[in-house]
């Protein structure tokens, strides 16, 4: 009985830790999004596009674009690796000569950033973190219940 209770308590602790990591990721993404809200949205013209192949069927999209005579390669994808299955779709969506929205820092401190629309919102890790927190609470309650004398599992196992 104590082994089952300990396992449930460990799972509750792991879910709690996972929830807090997801909350930190959500907070970081929300702060990054908040900082970008002050950026100006302008049209960007793609001047070149490429795909840098990586091992394990992965690759990185490389887009060079021009905003008001200023060239940049910064996208909201960052250096995120994508599956090779997405390669054709991405290369077609960001073909040379196409126009897309770019965010320009009014202070000029950072280079223009191409908006690809493929970055998840901070709401996704926040929502999953809430689910983990609920699971943690349920597991914690179950661990407490299993420690009570005469619980249903103890009666079932006859310990």
GROMACS .gro file of N, CA and C in nm:
model
  477
    1UNK      N    1   0.082  -0.119   0.000
    1UNK     CA    2   0.000   0.000   0.000
    1UNK      C    3   0.087   0.126   0.000
    2UNK      N    4   0.193   0.123   0.080
    2UNK     CA    5   0.281   0.240   0.087
    2UNK      C    6   0.352   0.264  -0.046
    3UNK      N    7   0.381   0.156  -0.120
    3UNK     CA    8   0.446   0.172  -0.251
    3UNK      C    9   0.353   0.242  -0.349
    4UNK      N   10   0.226   0.204  -0.346
    4UNK     CA   11   0.129   0.267  -0.436
    4UNK      C   12   0.112   0.414  -0.398
    5UNK      N   13   0.101   0.439  -0.269
    5UNK     CA   14   0.087   0.577  -0.222
    5UNK      C   15   0.208   0.661  -0.261
    6UNK      N   16   0.327   0.605  -0.245
    6UNK     CA   17   0.449   0.677  -0.282
    6UNK      C   18   0.455   0.704  -0.433
    7UNK      N   19   0.414   0.607  -0.513
    7UNK     CA   20   0.415   0.625  -0.659
    7UNK      C   21   0.318   0.736  -0.700
    8UNK      N   22   0.200   0.737  -0.637
    8UNK     CA   23   0.102   0.842  -0.669
    8UNK      C   24   0.155   0.979  -0.625
    9UNK      N   25   0.221   0.984  -0.510
    9UNK     CA   26   0.278   1.111  -0.462
    9UNK      C   27   0.389   1.160  -0.555
   10UNK      N   28   0.471   1.068  -0.606
   10UNK     CA   29   0.577   1.106  -0.701
   10UNK      C   30   0.515   1.159  -0.830
   11UNK      N   31   0.411   1.092  -0.878
   11UNK     CA   32   0.343   1.141  -0.999
   11UNK      C   33   0.284   1.281  -0.976
   12UNK      N   34   0.226   1.303  -0.859
   12UNK     CA   35   0.171   1.436  -0.828
   12UNK      C   36   0.281   1.541  -0.831
   13UNK      N   37   0.396   1.507  -0.775
   13UNK     CA   38   0.509   1.600  -0.775
   13UNK      C   39   0.558   1.628  -0.916
   14UNK      N   40   0.566   1.524  -0.999
   14UNK     CA   41   0.610   1.543  -1.137
   14UNK      C   42   0.512   1.630  -1.216
   15UNK      N   43   0.384   1.607  -1.197
   15UNK     CA   44   0.285   1.690  -1.265
   15UNK      C   45   0.292   1.835  -1.218
   16UNK      N   46   0.317   1.857  -1.089
   16UNK     CA   47   0.332   1.993  -1.038
   16UNK      C   48   0.453   2.061  -1.101
   17UNK      N   49   0.565   1.990  -1.106
   17UNK     CA   50   0.685   2.045  -1.168
   17UNK      C   51   0.663   2.076  -1.315
   18UNK      N   52   0.598   1.984  -1.386
   18UNK     CA   53   0.568   2.008  -1.527
   18UNK      C   54   0.478   2.128  -1.547
   19UNK      N   55   0.381   2.144  -1.458
   19UNK     CA   56   0.291   2.259  -1.468
   19UNK      C   57   0.367   2.390  -1.452
   20UNK      N   58   0.458   2.394  -1.355
   20UNK     CA   59   0.532   2.518  -1.333
   20UNK      C   60   0.629   2.548  -1.447
   21UNK      N   61   0.685   2.445  -1.509
   21UNK     CA   62   0.769   2.468  -1.627
   21UNK      C   63   0.684   2.524  -1.741
   22UNK      N   64   0.565   2.469  -1.760
   22UNK     CA   65   0.477   2.520  -1.865
   22UNK      C   66   0.431   2.663  -1.835
   23UNK      N   67   0.408   2.695  -1.708
   23UNK     CA   68   0.372   2.832  -1.671
   23UNK      C   69   0.487   2.928  -1.703
   24UNK      N   70   0.610   2.885  -1.679
   24UNK     CA   71   0.726   2.970  -1.709
   24UNK      C   72   0.738   2.992  -1.860
   25UNK      N   73   0.715   2.888  -1.938
   25UNK     CA   74   0.719   2.901  -2.085
   25UNK      C   75   0.610   2.997  -2.131
   26UNK      N   76   0.490   2.984  -2.076
   26UNK     CA   77   0.379   3.073  -2.113
   26UNK      C   78   0.410   3.218  -2.076
   27UNK      N   79   0.467   3.239  -1.958
   27UNK     CA   80   0.500   3.375  -1.916
   27UNK      C   81   0.607   3.436  -2.007
   28UNK      N   82   0.706   3.357  -2.041
   28UNK     CA   83   0.813   3.407  -2.131
   28UNK      C   84   0.756   3.444  -2.267
   29UNK      N   85   0.668   3.359  -2.321
   29UNK     CA   86   0.607   3.387  -2.450
   29UNK      C   87   0.516   3.509  -2.442
   30UNK      N   88   0.442   3.523  -2.334
   30UNK     CA   89   0.354   3.639  -2.318
   30UNK      C   90   0.433   3.769  -2.310
   31UNK      N   91   0.546   3.766  -2.240
   31UNK     CA   92   0.631   3.886  -2.233
   31UNK      C   93   0.689   3.921  -2.370
   32UNK      N   94   0.730   3.819  -2.444
   32UNK     CA   95   0.784   3.841  -2.578
   32UNK      C   96   0.675   3.900  -2.668
   33UNK      N   97   0.554   3.845  -2.660
   33UNK     CA   98   0.443   3.897  -2.741
   33UNK      C   99   0.408   4.040  -2.700
   34UNK      N  100   0.412   4.069  -2.571
   34UNK     CA  101   0.380   4.203  -2.522
   34UNK      C  102   0.479   4.306  -2.575
   35UNK      N  103   0.607   4.267  -2.577
   35UNK     CA  104   0.710   4.358  -2.627
   35UNK      C  105   0.688   4.387  -2.775
   36UNK      N  106   0.641   4.286  -2.849
   36UNK     CA  107   0.622   4.303  -2.994
   36UNK      C  108   0.497   4.382  -3.029
   37UNK      N  109   0.407   4.401  -2.933
   37UNK     CA  110   0.284   4.476  -2.962
   37UNK      C  111   0.312   4.620  -3.003
   38UNK      N  112   0.423   4.675  -2.955
   38UNK     CA  113   0.459   4.812  -2.989
   38UNK      C  114   0.527   4.825  -3.124
   39UNK      N  115   0.558   4.713  -3.187
   39UNK     CA  116   0.624   4.715  -3.317
   39UNK      C  117   0.525   4.758  -3.426
   40UNK      N  118   0.577   4.820  -3.530
   40UNK     CA  119   0.496   4.863  -3.643
   40UNK      C  120   0.485   4.750  -3.744
   41UNK      N  121   0.367   4.729  -3.797
   41UNK     CA  122   0.346   4.626  -3.900
   41UNK      C  123   0.362   4.689  -4.038
   42UNK      N  124   0.452   4.632  -4.119
   42UNK     CA  125   0.477   4.681  -4.254
   42UNK      C  126   0.486   4.562  -4.350
   43UNK      N  127   0.479   4.592  -4.480
   43UNK     CA  128   0.492   4.488  -4.582
   43UNK      C  129   0.639   4.456  -4.603
   44UNK      N  130   0.668   4.327  -4.613
   44UNK     CA  131   0.805   4.281  -4.641
   44UNK      C  132   0.803   4.201  -4.770
   45UNK      N  133   0.908   4.217  -4.850
   45UNK     CA  134   0.920   4.146  -4.977
   45UNK      C  135   1.029   4.040  -4.962
   46UNK      N  136   0.994   3.913  -4.988
   46UNK     CA  137   1.091   3.804  -4.977
   46UNK      C  138   1.188   3.813  -5.095
   47UNK      N  139   1.319   3.819  -5.064
   47UNK     CA  140   1.420   3.828  -5.170
   47UNK      C  141   1.487   3.693  -5.197
   48UNK      N  142   1.495   3.608  -5.097
   48UNK     CA  143   1.545   3.472  -5.120
   48UNK      C  144   1.495   3.381  -5.010
   49UNK      N  145   1.485   3.255  -5.044
   49UNK     CA  146   1.437   3.156  -4.948
   49UNK      C  147   1.513   3.026  -4.970
   50UNK      N  148   1.541   2.956  -4.862
   50UNK     CA  149   1.612   2.830  -4.873
   50UNK      C  150   1.575   2.737  -4.759
   51UNK      N  151   1.624   2.616  -4.770
   51UNK     CA  152   1.598   2.513  -4.670
   51UNK      C  153   1.731   2.451  -4.632
   52UNK      N  154   1.766   2.461  -4.505
   52UNK     CA  155   1.890   2.402  -4.456
   52UNK      C  156   1.855   2.266  -4.396
   53UNK      N  157   1.900   2.159  -4.463
   53UNK     CA  158   1.868   2.024  -4.418
   53UNK      C  159   1.947   1.989  -4.292
   54UNK      N  160   1.881   1.921  -4.202
   54UNK     CA  161   1.940   1.873  -4.078
   54UNK      C  162   1.923   1.720  -4.074
   55UNK      N  163   1.990   1.653  -3.981
   55UNK     CA  164   1.970   1.508  -3.972
   55UNK      C  165   1.829   1.473  -3.922
   56UNK      N  166   1.793   1.348  -3.936
   56UNK     CA  167   1.665   1.295  -3.888
   56UNK      C  168   1.544   1.360  -3.954
   57UNK      N  169   1.552   1.381  -4.085
   57UNK     CA  170   1.439   1.434  -4.161
   57UNK      C  171   1.391   1.570  -4.111
   58UNK      N  172   1.485   1.653  -4.065
   58UNK     CA  173   1.452   1.786  -4.016
   58UNK      C  174   1.523   1.891  -4.100
   59UNK      N  175   1.478   2.014  -4.089
   59UNK     CA  176   1.543   2.124  -4.159
   59UNK      C  177   1.501   2.257  -4.101
   60UNK      N  178   1.568   2.363  -4.145
   60UNK     CA  179   1.539   2.499  -4.098
   60UNK      C  180   1.510   2.586  -4.220
   61UNK      N  181   1.400   2.660  -4.213
   61UNK     CA  182   1.363   2.753  -4.319
   61UNK      C  183   1.447   2.879  -4.306
   62UNK      N  184   1.511   2.920  -4.415
   62UNK     CA  185   1.592   3.043  -4.417
   62UNK      C  186   1.526   3.139  -4.516
   63UNK      N  187   1.476   3.251  -4.465
   63UNK     CA  188   1.409   3.350  -4.549
   63UNK      C  189   1.483   3.482  -4.536
   64UNK      N  190   1.521   3.541  -4.649
   64UNK     CA  191   1.580   3.675  -4.652
   64UNK      C  192   1.472   3.766  -4.712
   65UNK      N  193   1.443   3.876  -4.642
   65UNK     CA  194   1.338   3.966  -4.689
   65UNK      C  195   1.383   4.110  -4.673
   66UNK      N  196   1.315   4.197  -4.746
   66UNK     CA  197   1.350   4.339  -4.750
   66UNK      C  198   1.232   4.421  -4.699
   67UNK      N  199   1.263   4.511  -4.605
   67UNK     CA  200   1.162   4.603  -4.550
   67UNK      C  201   1.217   4.744  -4.566
   68UNK      N  202   1.158   4.821  -4.655
   68UNK     CA  203   1.199   4.959  -4.676
   68UNK      C  204   1.349   4.972  -4.696
   69UNK      N  205   1.407   4.886  -4.779
   69UNK     CA  206   1.549   4.891  -4.810
   69UNK      C  207   1.638   4.828  -4.704
   70UNK      N  208   1.581   4.774  -4.602
   70UNK     CA  209   1.655   4.710  -4.493
   70UNK      C  210   1.635   4.559  -4.502
   71UNK      N  211   1.743   4.485  -4.516
   71UNK     CA  212   1.735   4.340  -4.530
   71UNK      C  213   1.744   4.271  -4.395
   72UNK      N  214   1.673   4.160  -4.381
   72UNK     CA  215   1.674   4.086  -4.256
   72UNK      C  216   1.647   3.938  -4.281
   73UNK      N  217   1.685   3.857  -4.184
   73UNK     CA  218   1.657   3.713  -4.192
   73UNK      C  219   1.582   3.664  -4.069
   74UNK      N  220   1.542   3.753  -3.980
   74UNK     CA  221   1.477   3.715  -3.855
   74UNK      C  222   1.329   3.684  -3.881
   75UNK      N  223   1.287   3.563  -3.845
   75UNK     CA  224   1.146   3.526  -3.855
   75UNK      C  225   1.096   3.487  -3.717
   76UNK      N  226   0.964   3.481  -3.704
   76UNK     CA  227   0.911   3.440  -3.574
   76UNK      C  228   0.924   3.291  -3.551
   77UNK      N  229   0.978   3.219  -3.650
   77UNK     CA  230   1.010   3.077  -3.632
   77UNK      C  231   1.141   3.061  -3.557
   78UNK      N  232   1.228   3.160  -3.566
   78UNK     CA  233   1.361   3.148  -3.507
   78UNK      C  234   1.439   3.041  -3.580
   79UNK      N  235   1.512   2.961  -3.506
   79UNK     CA  236   1.589   2.852  -3.565
   79UNK      C  237   1.520   2.719  -3.540
   80UNK      N  238   1.388   2.723  -3.528
   80UNK     CA  239   1.313   2.600  -3.503
   80UNK      C  240   1.325   2.504  -3.619
   81UNK      N  241   1.353   2.380  -3.586
   81UNK     CA  242   1.361   2.278  -3.689
   81UNK      C  243   1.220   2.233  -3.724
   82UNK      N  244   1.200   2.208  -3.851
   82UNK     CA  245   1.072   2.162  -3.903
   82UNK      C  246   1.093   2.029  -3.973
   83UNK      N  247   0.990   1.954  -3.988
   83UNK     CA  248   0.996   1.826  -4.061
   83UNK      C  249   1.011   1.854  -4.210
   84UNK      N  250   1.084   1.767  -4.278
   84UNK     CA  251   1.101   1.780  -4.422
   84UNK      C  252   0.967   1.773  -4.496
   85UNK      N  253   0.868   1.712  -4.434
   85UNK     CA  254   0.735   1.705  -4.495
   85UNK      C  255   0.674   1.845  -4.510
   86UNK      N  256   0.715   1.940  -4.425
   86UNK     CA  257   0.665   2.077  -4.432
   86UNK      C  258   0.744   2.163  -4.530
   87UNK      N  259   0.853   2.110  -4.580
   87UNK     CA  260   0.946   2.189  -4.663
   87UNK      C  261   0.877   2.253  -4.783
   88UNK      N  262   0.808   2.172  -4.864
   88UNK     CA  263   0.745   2.226  -4.985
   88UNK      C  264   0.640   2.331  -4.952
   89UNK      N  265   0.561   2.306  -4.849
   89UNK     CA  266   0.458   2.402  -4.808
   89UNK      C  267   0.521   2.535  -4.766
   90UNK      N  268   0.628   2.528  -4.687
   90UNK     CA  269   0.694   2.650  -4.640
   90UNK      C  270   0.762   2.724  -4.755
   91UNK      N  271   0.832   2.652  -4.841
   91UNK     CA  272   0.900   2.718  -4.953
   91UNK      C  273   0.800   2.782  -5.049
   92UNK      N  274   0.684   2.720  -5.065
   92UNK     CA  275   0.582   2.777  -5.153
   92UNK      C  276   0.518   2.900  -5.086
   93UNK      N  277   0.492   2.890  -4.957
   93UNK     CA  278   0.428   3.002  -4.887
   93UNK      C  279   0.518   3.125  -4.882
   94UNK      N  280   0.651   3.103  -4.875
   94UNK     CA  281   0.745   3.214  -4.866
   94UNK      C  282   0.835   3.220  -4.990
   95UNK      N  283   0.774   3.203  -5.106
   95UNK     CA  284   0.848   3.206  -5.232
   95UNK      C  285   0.903   3.347  -5.257
   96UNK      N  286   1.009   3.353  -5.337
   96UNK     CA  287   1.071   3.481  -5.372
   96UNK      C  288   0.969   3.569  -5.442
   97UNK      N  289   0.961   3.694  -5.397
   97UNK     CA  290   0.869   3.791  -5.457
   97UNK      C  291   0.738   3.805  -5.382
   98UNK      N  292   0.708   3.714  -5.290
   98UNK     CA  293   0.583   3.725  -5.215
   98UNK      C  294   0.596   3.832  -5.106
   99UNK      N  295   0.483   3.888  -5.069
   99UNK     CA  296   0.479   3.990  -4.964
   99UNK      C  297   0.417   3.931  -4.838
  100UNK      N  298   0.475   3.967  -4.726
  100UNK     CA  299   0.426   3.922  -4.596
  100UNK      C  300   0.434   4.036  -4.497
  101UNK      N  301   0.373   4.018  -4.383
  101UNK     CA  302   0.377   4.119  -4.277
  101UNK      C  303   0.507   4.103  -4.200
  102UNK      N  304   0.570   4.216  -4.172
  102UNK     CA  305   0.689   4.217  -4.088
  102UNK      C  306   0.667   4.314  -3.974
  103UNK      N  307   0.729   4.284  -3.862
  103UNK     CA  308   0.723   4.373  -3.746
  103UNK      C  309   0.853   4.451  -3.739
  104UNK      N  310   0.842   4.583  -3.729
  104UNK     CA  311   0.959   4.669  -3.723
  104UNK      C  312   0.961   4.741  -3.589
  105UNK      N  313   1.073   4.728  -3.519
  105UNK     CA  314   1.091   4.795  -3.390
  105UNK      C  315   1.105   4.944  -3.416
  106UNK      N  316   1.017   5.027  -3.359
  106UNK     CA  317   1.025   5.172  -3.382
  106UNK      C  318   1.159   5.233  -3.338
  107UNK      N  319   1.221   5.173  -3.238
  107UNK     CA  320   1.349   5.226  -3.191
  107UNK      C  321   1.465   5.186  -3.282
  108UNK      N  322   1.444   5.086  -3.366
  108UNK     CA  323   1.550   5.039  -3.456
  108UNK      C  324   1.653   4.952  -3.387
  109UNK      N  325   1.627   4.913  -3.263
  109UNK     CA  326   1.723   4.833  -3.187
  109UNK      C  327   1.733   4.690  -3.236
  110UNK      N  328   1.625   4.637  -3.292
  110UNK     CA  329   1.627   4.500  -3.343
  110UNK      C  330   1.593   4.501  -3.492
  111UNK      N  331   1.641   4.403  -3.565
  111UNK     CA  332   1.609   4.399  -3.707
  111UNK      C  333   1.462   4.365  -3.730
  112UNK      N  334   1.409   4.398  -3.847
  112UNK     CA  335   1.270   4.362  -3.877
  112UNK      C  336   1.250   4.211  -3.866
  113UNK      N  337   1.130   4.171  -3.825
  113UNK     CA  338   1.100   4.030  -3.806
  113UNK      C  339   0.981   3.992  -3.893
  114UNK      N  340   0.999   3.890  -3.974
  114UNK     CA  341   0.893   3.840  -4.062
  114UNK      C  342   0.795   3.758  -3.980
  115UNK      N  343   0.667   3.787  -3.995
  115UNK     CA  344   0.562   3.713  -3.923
  115UNK      C  345   0.519   3.596  -4.010
  116UNK      N  346   0.545   3.476  -3.961
  116UNK     CA  347   0.507   3.356  -4.037
  116UNK      C  348   0.374   3.300  -3.992
  117UNK      N  349   0.332   3.335  -3.871
  117UNK     CA  350   0.205   3.285  -3.821
  117UNK      C  351   0.212   3.140  -3.777
  118UNK      N  352   0.332   3.088  -3.758
  118UNK     CA  353   0.347   2.947  -3.721
  118UNK      C  354   0.400   2.928  -3.581
  119UNK      N  355   0.391   3.032  -3.500
  119UNK     CA  356   0.437   3.023  -3.362
  119UNK      C  357   0.314   3.012  -3.273
  120UNK      N  358   0.320   2.921  -3.176
  120UNK     CA  359   0.204   2.902  -3.089
  120UNK      C  360   0.189   3.018  -2.991
  121UNK      N  361   0.068   3.039  -2.951
  121UNK     CA  362   0.036   3.142  -2.854
  121UNK      C  363   0.078   3.097  -2.715
  122UNK      N  364   0.091   3.192  -2.624
  122UNK     CA  365   0.124   3.158  -2.486
  122UNK      C  366   0.010   3.082  -2.419
  123UNK      N  367  -0.109   3.085  -2.479
  123UNK     CA  368  -0.225   3.019  -2.420
  123UNK      C  369  -0.214   2.867  -2.422
  124UNK      N  370  -0.141   2.813  -2.519
  124UNK     CA  371  -0.128   2.667  -2.530
  124UNK      C  372  -0.053   2.609  -2.410
  125UNK      N  373   0.071   2.654  -2.379
  125UNK     CA  374   0.136   2.598  -2.260
  125UNK      C  375   0.064   2.633  -2.130
  126UNK      N  376  -0.004   2.747  -2.127
  126UNK     CA  377  -0.080   2.784  -2.008
  126UNK      C  378  -0.194   2.685  -1.984
  127UNK      N  379  -0.267   2.652  -2.089
  127UNK     CA  380  -0.379   2.558  -2.080
  127UNK      C  381  -0.330   2.419  -2.040
  128UNK      N  382  -0.222   2.373  -2.100
  128UNK     CA  383  -0.168   2.241  -2.065
  128UNK      C  384  -0.117   2.242  -1.922
  129UNK      N  385  -0.058   2.353  -1.878
  129UNK     CA  386  -0.013   2.366  -1.740
  129UNK      C  387  -0.128   2.355  -1.641
  130UNK      N  388  -0.243   2.415  -1.675
  130UNK     CA  389  -0.361   2.405  -1.589
  130UNK      C  390  -0.407   2.260  -1.580
  131UNK      N  391  -0.406   2.189  -1.693
  131UNK     CA  392  -0.442   2.047  -1.692
  131UNK      C  393  -0.347   1.969  -1.602
  132UNK      N  394  -0.217   1.995  -1.614
  132UNK     CA  395  -0.119   1.928  -1.528
  132UNK      C  396  -0.144   1.961  -1.381
  133UNK      N  397  -0.179   2.085  -1.351
  133UNK     CA  398  -0.203   2.125  -1.213
  133UNK      C  399  -0.324   2.053  -1.156
  134UNK      N  400  -0.430   2.038  -1.236
  134UNK     CA  401  -0.548   1.964  -1.192
  134UNK      C  402  -0.512   1.818  -1.165
  135UNK      N  403  -0.437   1.758  -1.257
  135UNK     CA  404  -0.394   1.619  -1.237
  135UNK      C  405  -0.310   1.606  -1.111
  136UNK      N  406  -0.226   1.703  -1.086
  136UNK     CA  407  -0.143   1.703  -0.966
  136UNK      C  408  -0.230   1.708  -0.840
  137UNK      N  409  -0.332   1.792  -0.840
  137UNK     CA  410  -0.421   1.802  -0.725
  137UNK      C  411  -0.497   1.672  -0.703
  138UNK      N  412  -0.544   1.611  -0.810
  138UNK     CA  413  -0.615   1.484  -0.799
  138UNK      C  414  -0.521   1.377  -0.743
  139UNK      N  415  -0.400   1.370  -0.796
  139UNK     CA  416  -0.303   1.270  -0.748
  139UNK      C  417  -0.264   1.297  -0.602
  140UNK      N  418  -0.249   1.422  -0.564
  140UNK     CA  419  -0.218   1.456  -0.426
  140UNK      C  420  -0.330   1.413  -0.332
  141UNK      N  421  -0.453   1.438  -0.373
  141UNK     CA  422  -0.568   1.396  -0.293
  141UNK      C  423  -0.576   1.245  -0.282
  142UNK      N  424  -0.546   1.177  -0.392
  142UNK     CA  425  -0.546   1.030  -0.391
  142UNK      C  426  -0.436   0.977  -0.300
  143UNK      N  427  -0.319   1.038  -0.303
  143UNK     CA  428  -0.209   0.995  -0.215
  143UNK      C  429  -0.249   1.015  -0.069
  144UNK      N  430  -0.314   1.126  -0.039
  144UNK     CA  431  -0.360   1.150   0.098
  144UNK      C  432  -0.462   1.044   0.138
  145UNK      N  433  -0.559   1.016   0.050
  145UNK     CA  434  -0.663   0.918   0.079
  145UNK      C  435  -0.605   0.779   0.102
  146UNK      N  436  -0.506   0.743   0.023
  146UNK     CA  437  -0.444   0.611   0.040
  146UNK      C  438  -0.370   0.598   0.172
  147UNK      N  439  -0.338   0.708   0.235
  147UNK     CA  440  -0.272   0.705   0.365
  147UNK      C  441  -0.369   0.693   0.481
  148UNK      N  442  -0.498   0.707   0.454
  148UNK     CA  443  -0.599   0.697   0.560
  148UNK      C  444  -0.628   0.551   0.592
  149UNK      N  445  -0.641   0.518   0.722
  149UNK     CA  446  -0.675   0.379   0.757
  149UNK      C  447  -0.815   0.343   0.709
  150UNK      N  448  -0.828   0.224   0.659
  150UNK     CA  449  -0.958   0.173   0.614
  150UNK      C  450  -1.003   0.225   0.479
  151UNK      N  451  -0.909   0.271   0.394
  151UNK     CA  452  -0.949   0.320   0.263
  151UNK      C  453  -0.995   0.203   0.175
  152UNK      N  454  -1.061   0.233   0.066
  152UNK     CA  455  -1.121   0.130  -0.019
  152UNK      C  456  -1.016   0.037  -0.079
  153UNK      N  457  -0.901   0.089  -0.117
  153UNK     CA  458  -0.798   0.002  -0.176
  153UNK      C  459  -0.742  -0.095  -0.071
  154UNK      N  460  -0.729  -0.047   0.051
  154UNK     CA  461  -0.681  -0.134   0.158
  154UNK      C  462  -0.781  -0.247   0.185
  155UNK      N  463  -0.909  -0.215   0.182
  155UNK     CA  464  -1.012  -0.316   0.202
  155UNK      C  465  -1.013  -0.415   0.086
  156UNK      N  466  -0.992  -0.364  -0.036
  156UNK     CA  467  -0.993  -0.449  -0.154
  156UNK      C  468  -0.875  -0.546  -0.154
  157UNK      N  469  -0.758  -0.495  -0.118
  157UNK     CA  470  -0.638  -0.580  -0.116
  157UNK      C  471  -0.630  -0.663   0.011
  158UNK      N  472  -0.706  -0.628   0.109
  158UNK     CA  473  -0.708  -0.703   0.234
  158UNK      C  474  -0.581  -0.691   0.315
  159UNK      N  475  -0.515  -0.576   0.306
  159UNK     CA  476  -0.390  -0.557   0.382
  159UNK      C  477  -0.418  -0.516   0.522
   0.00000   0.00000   0.00000
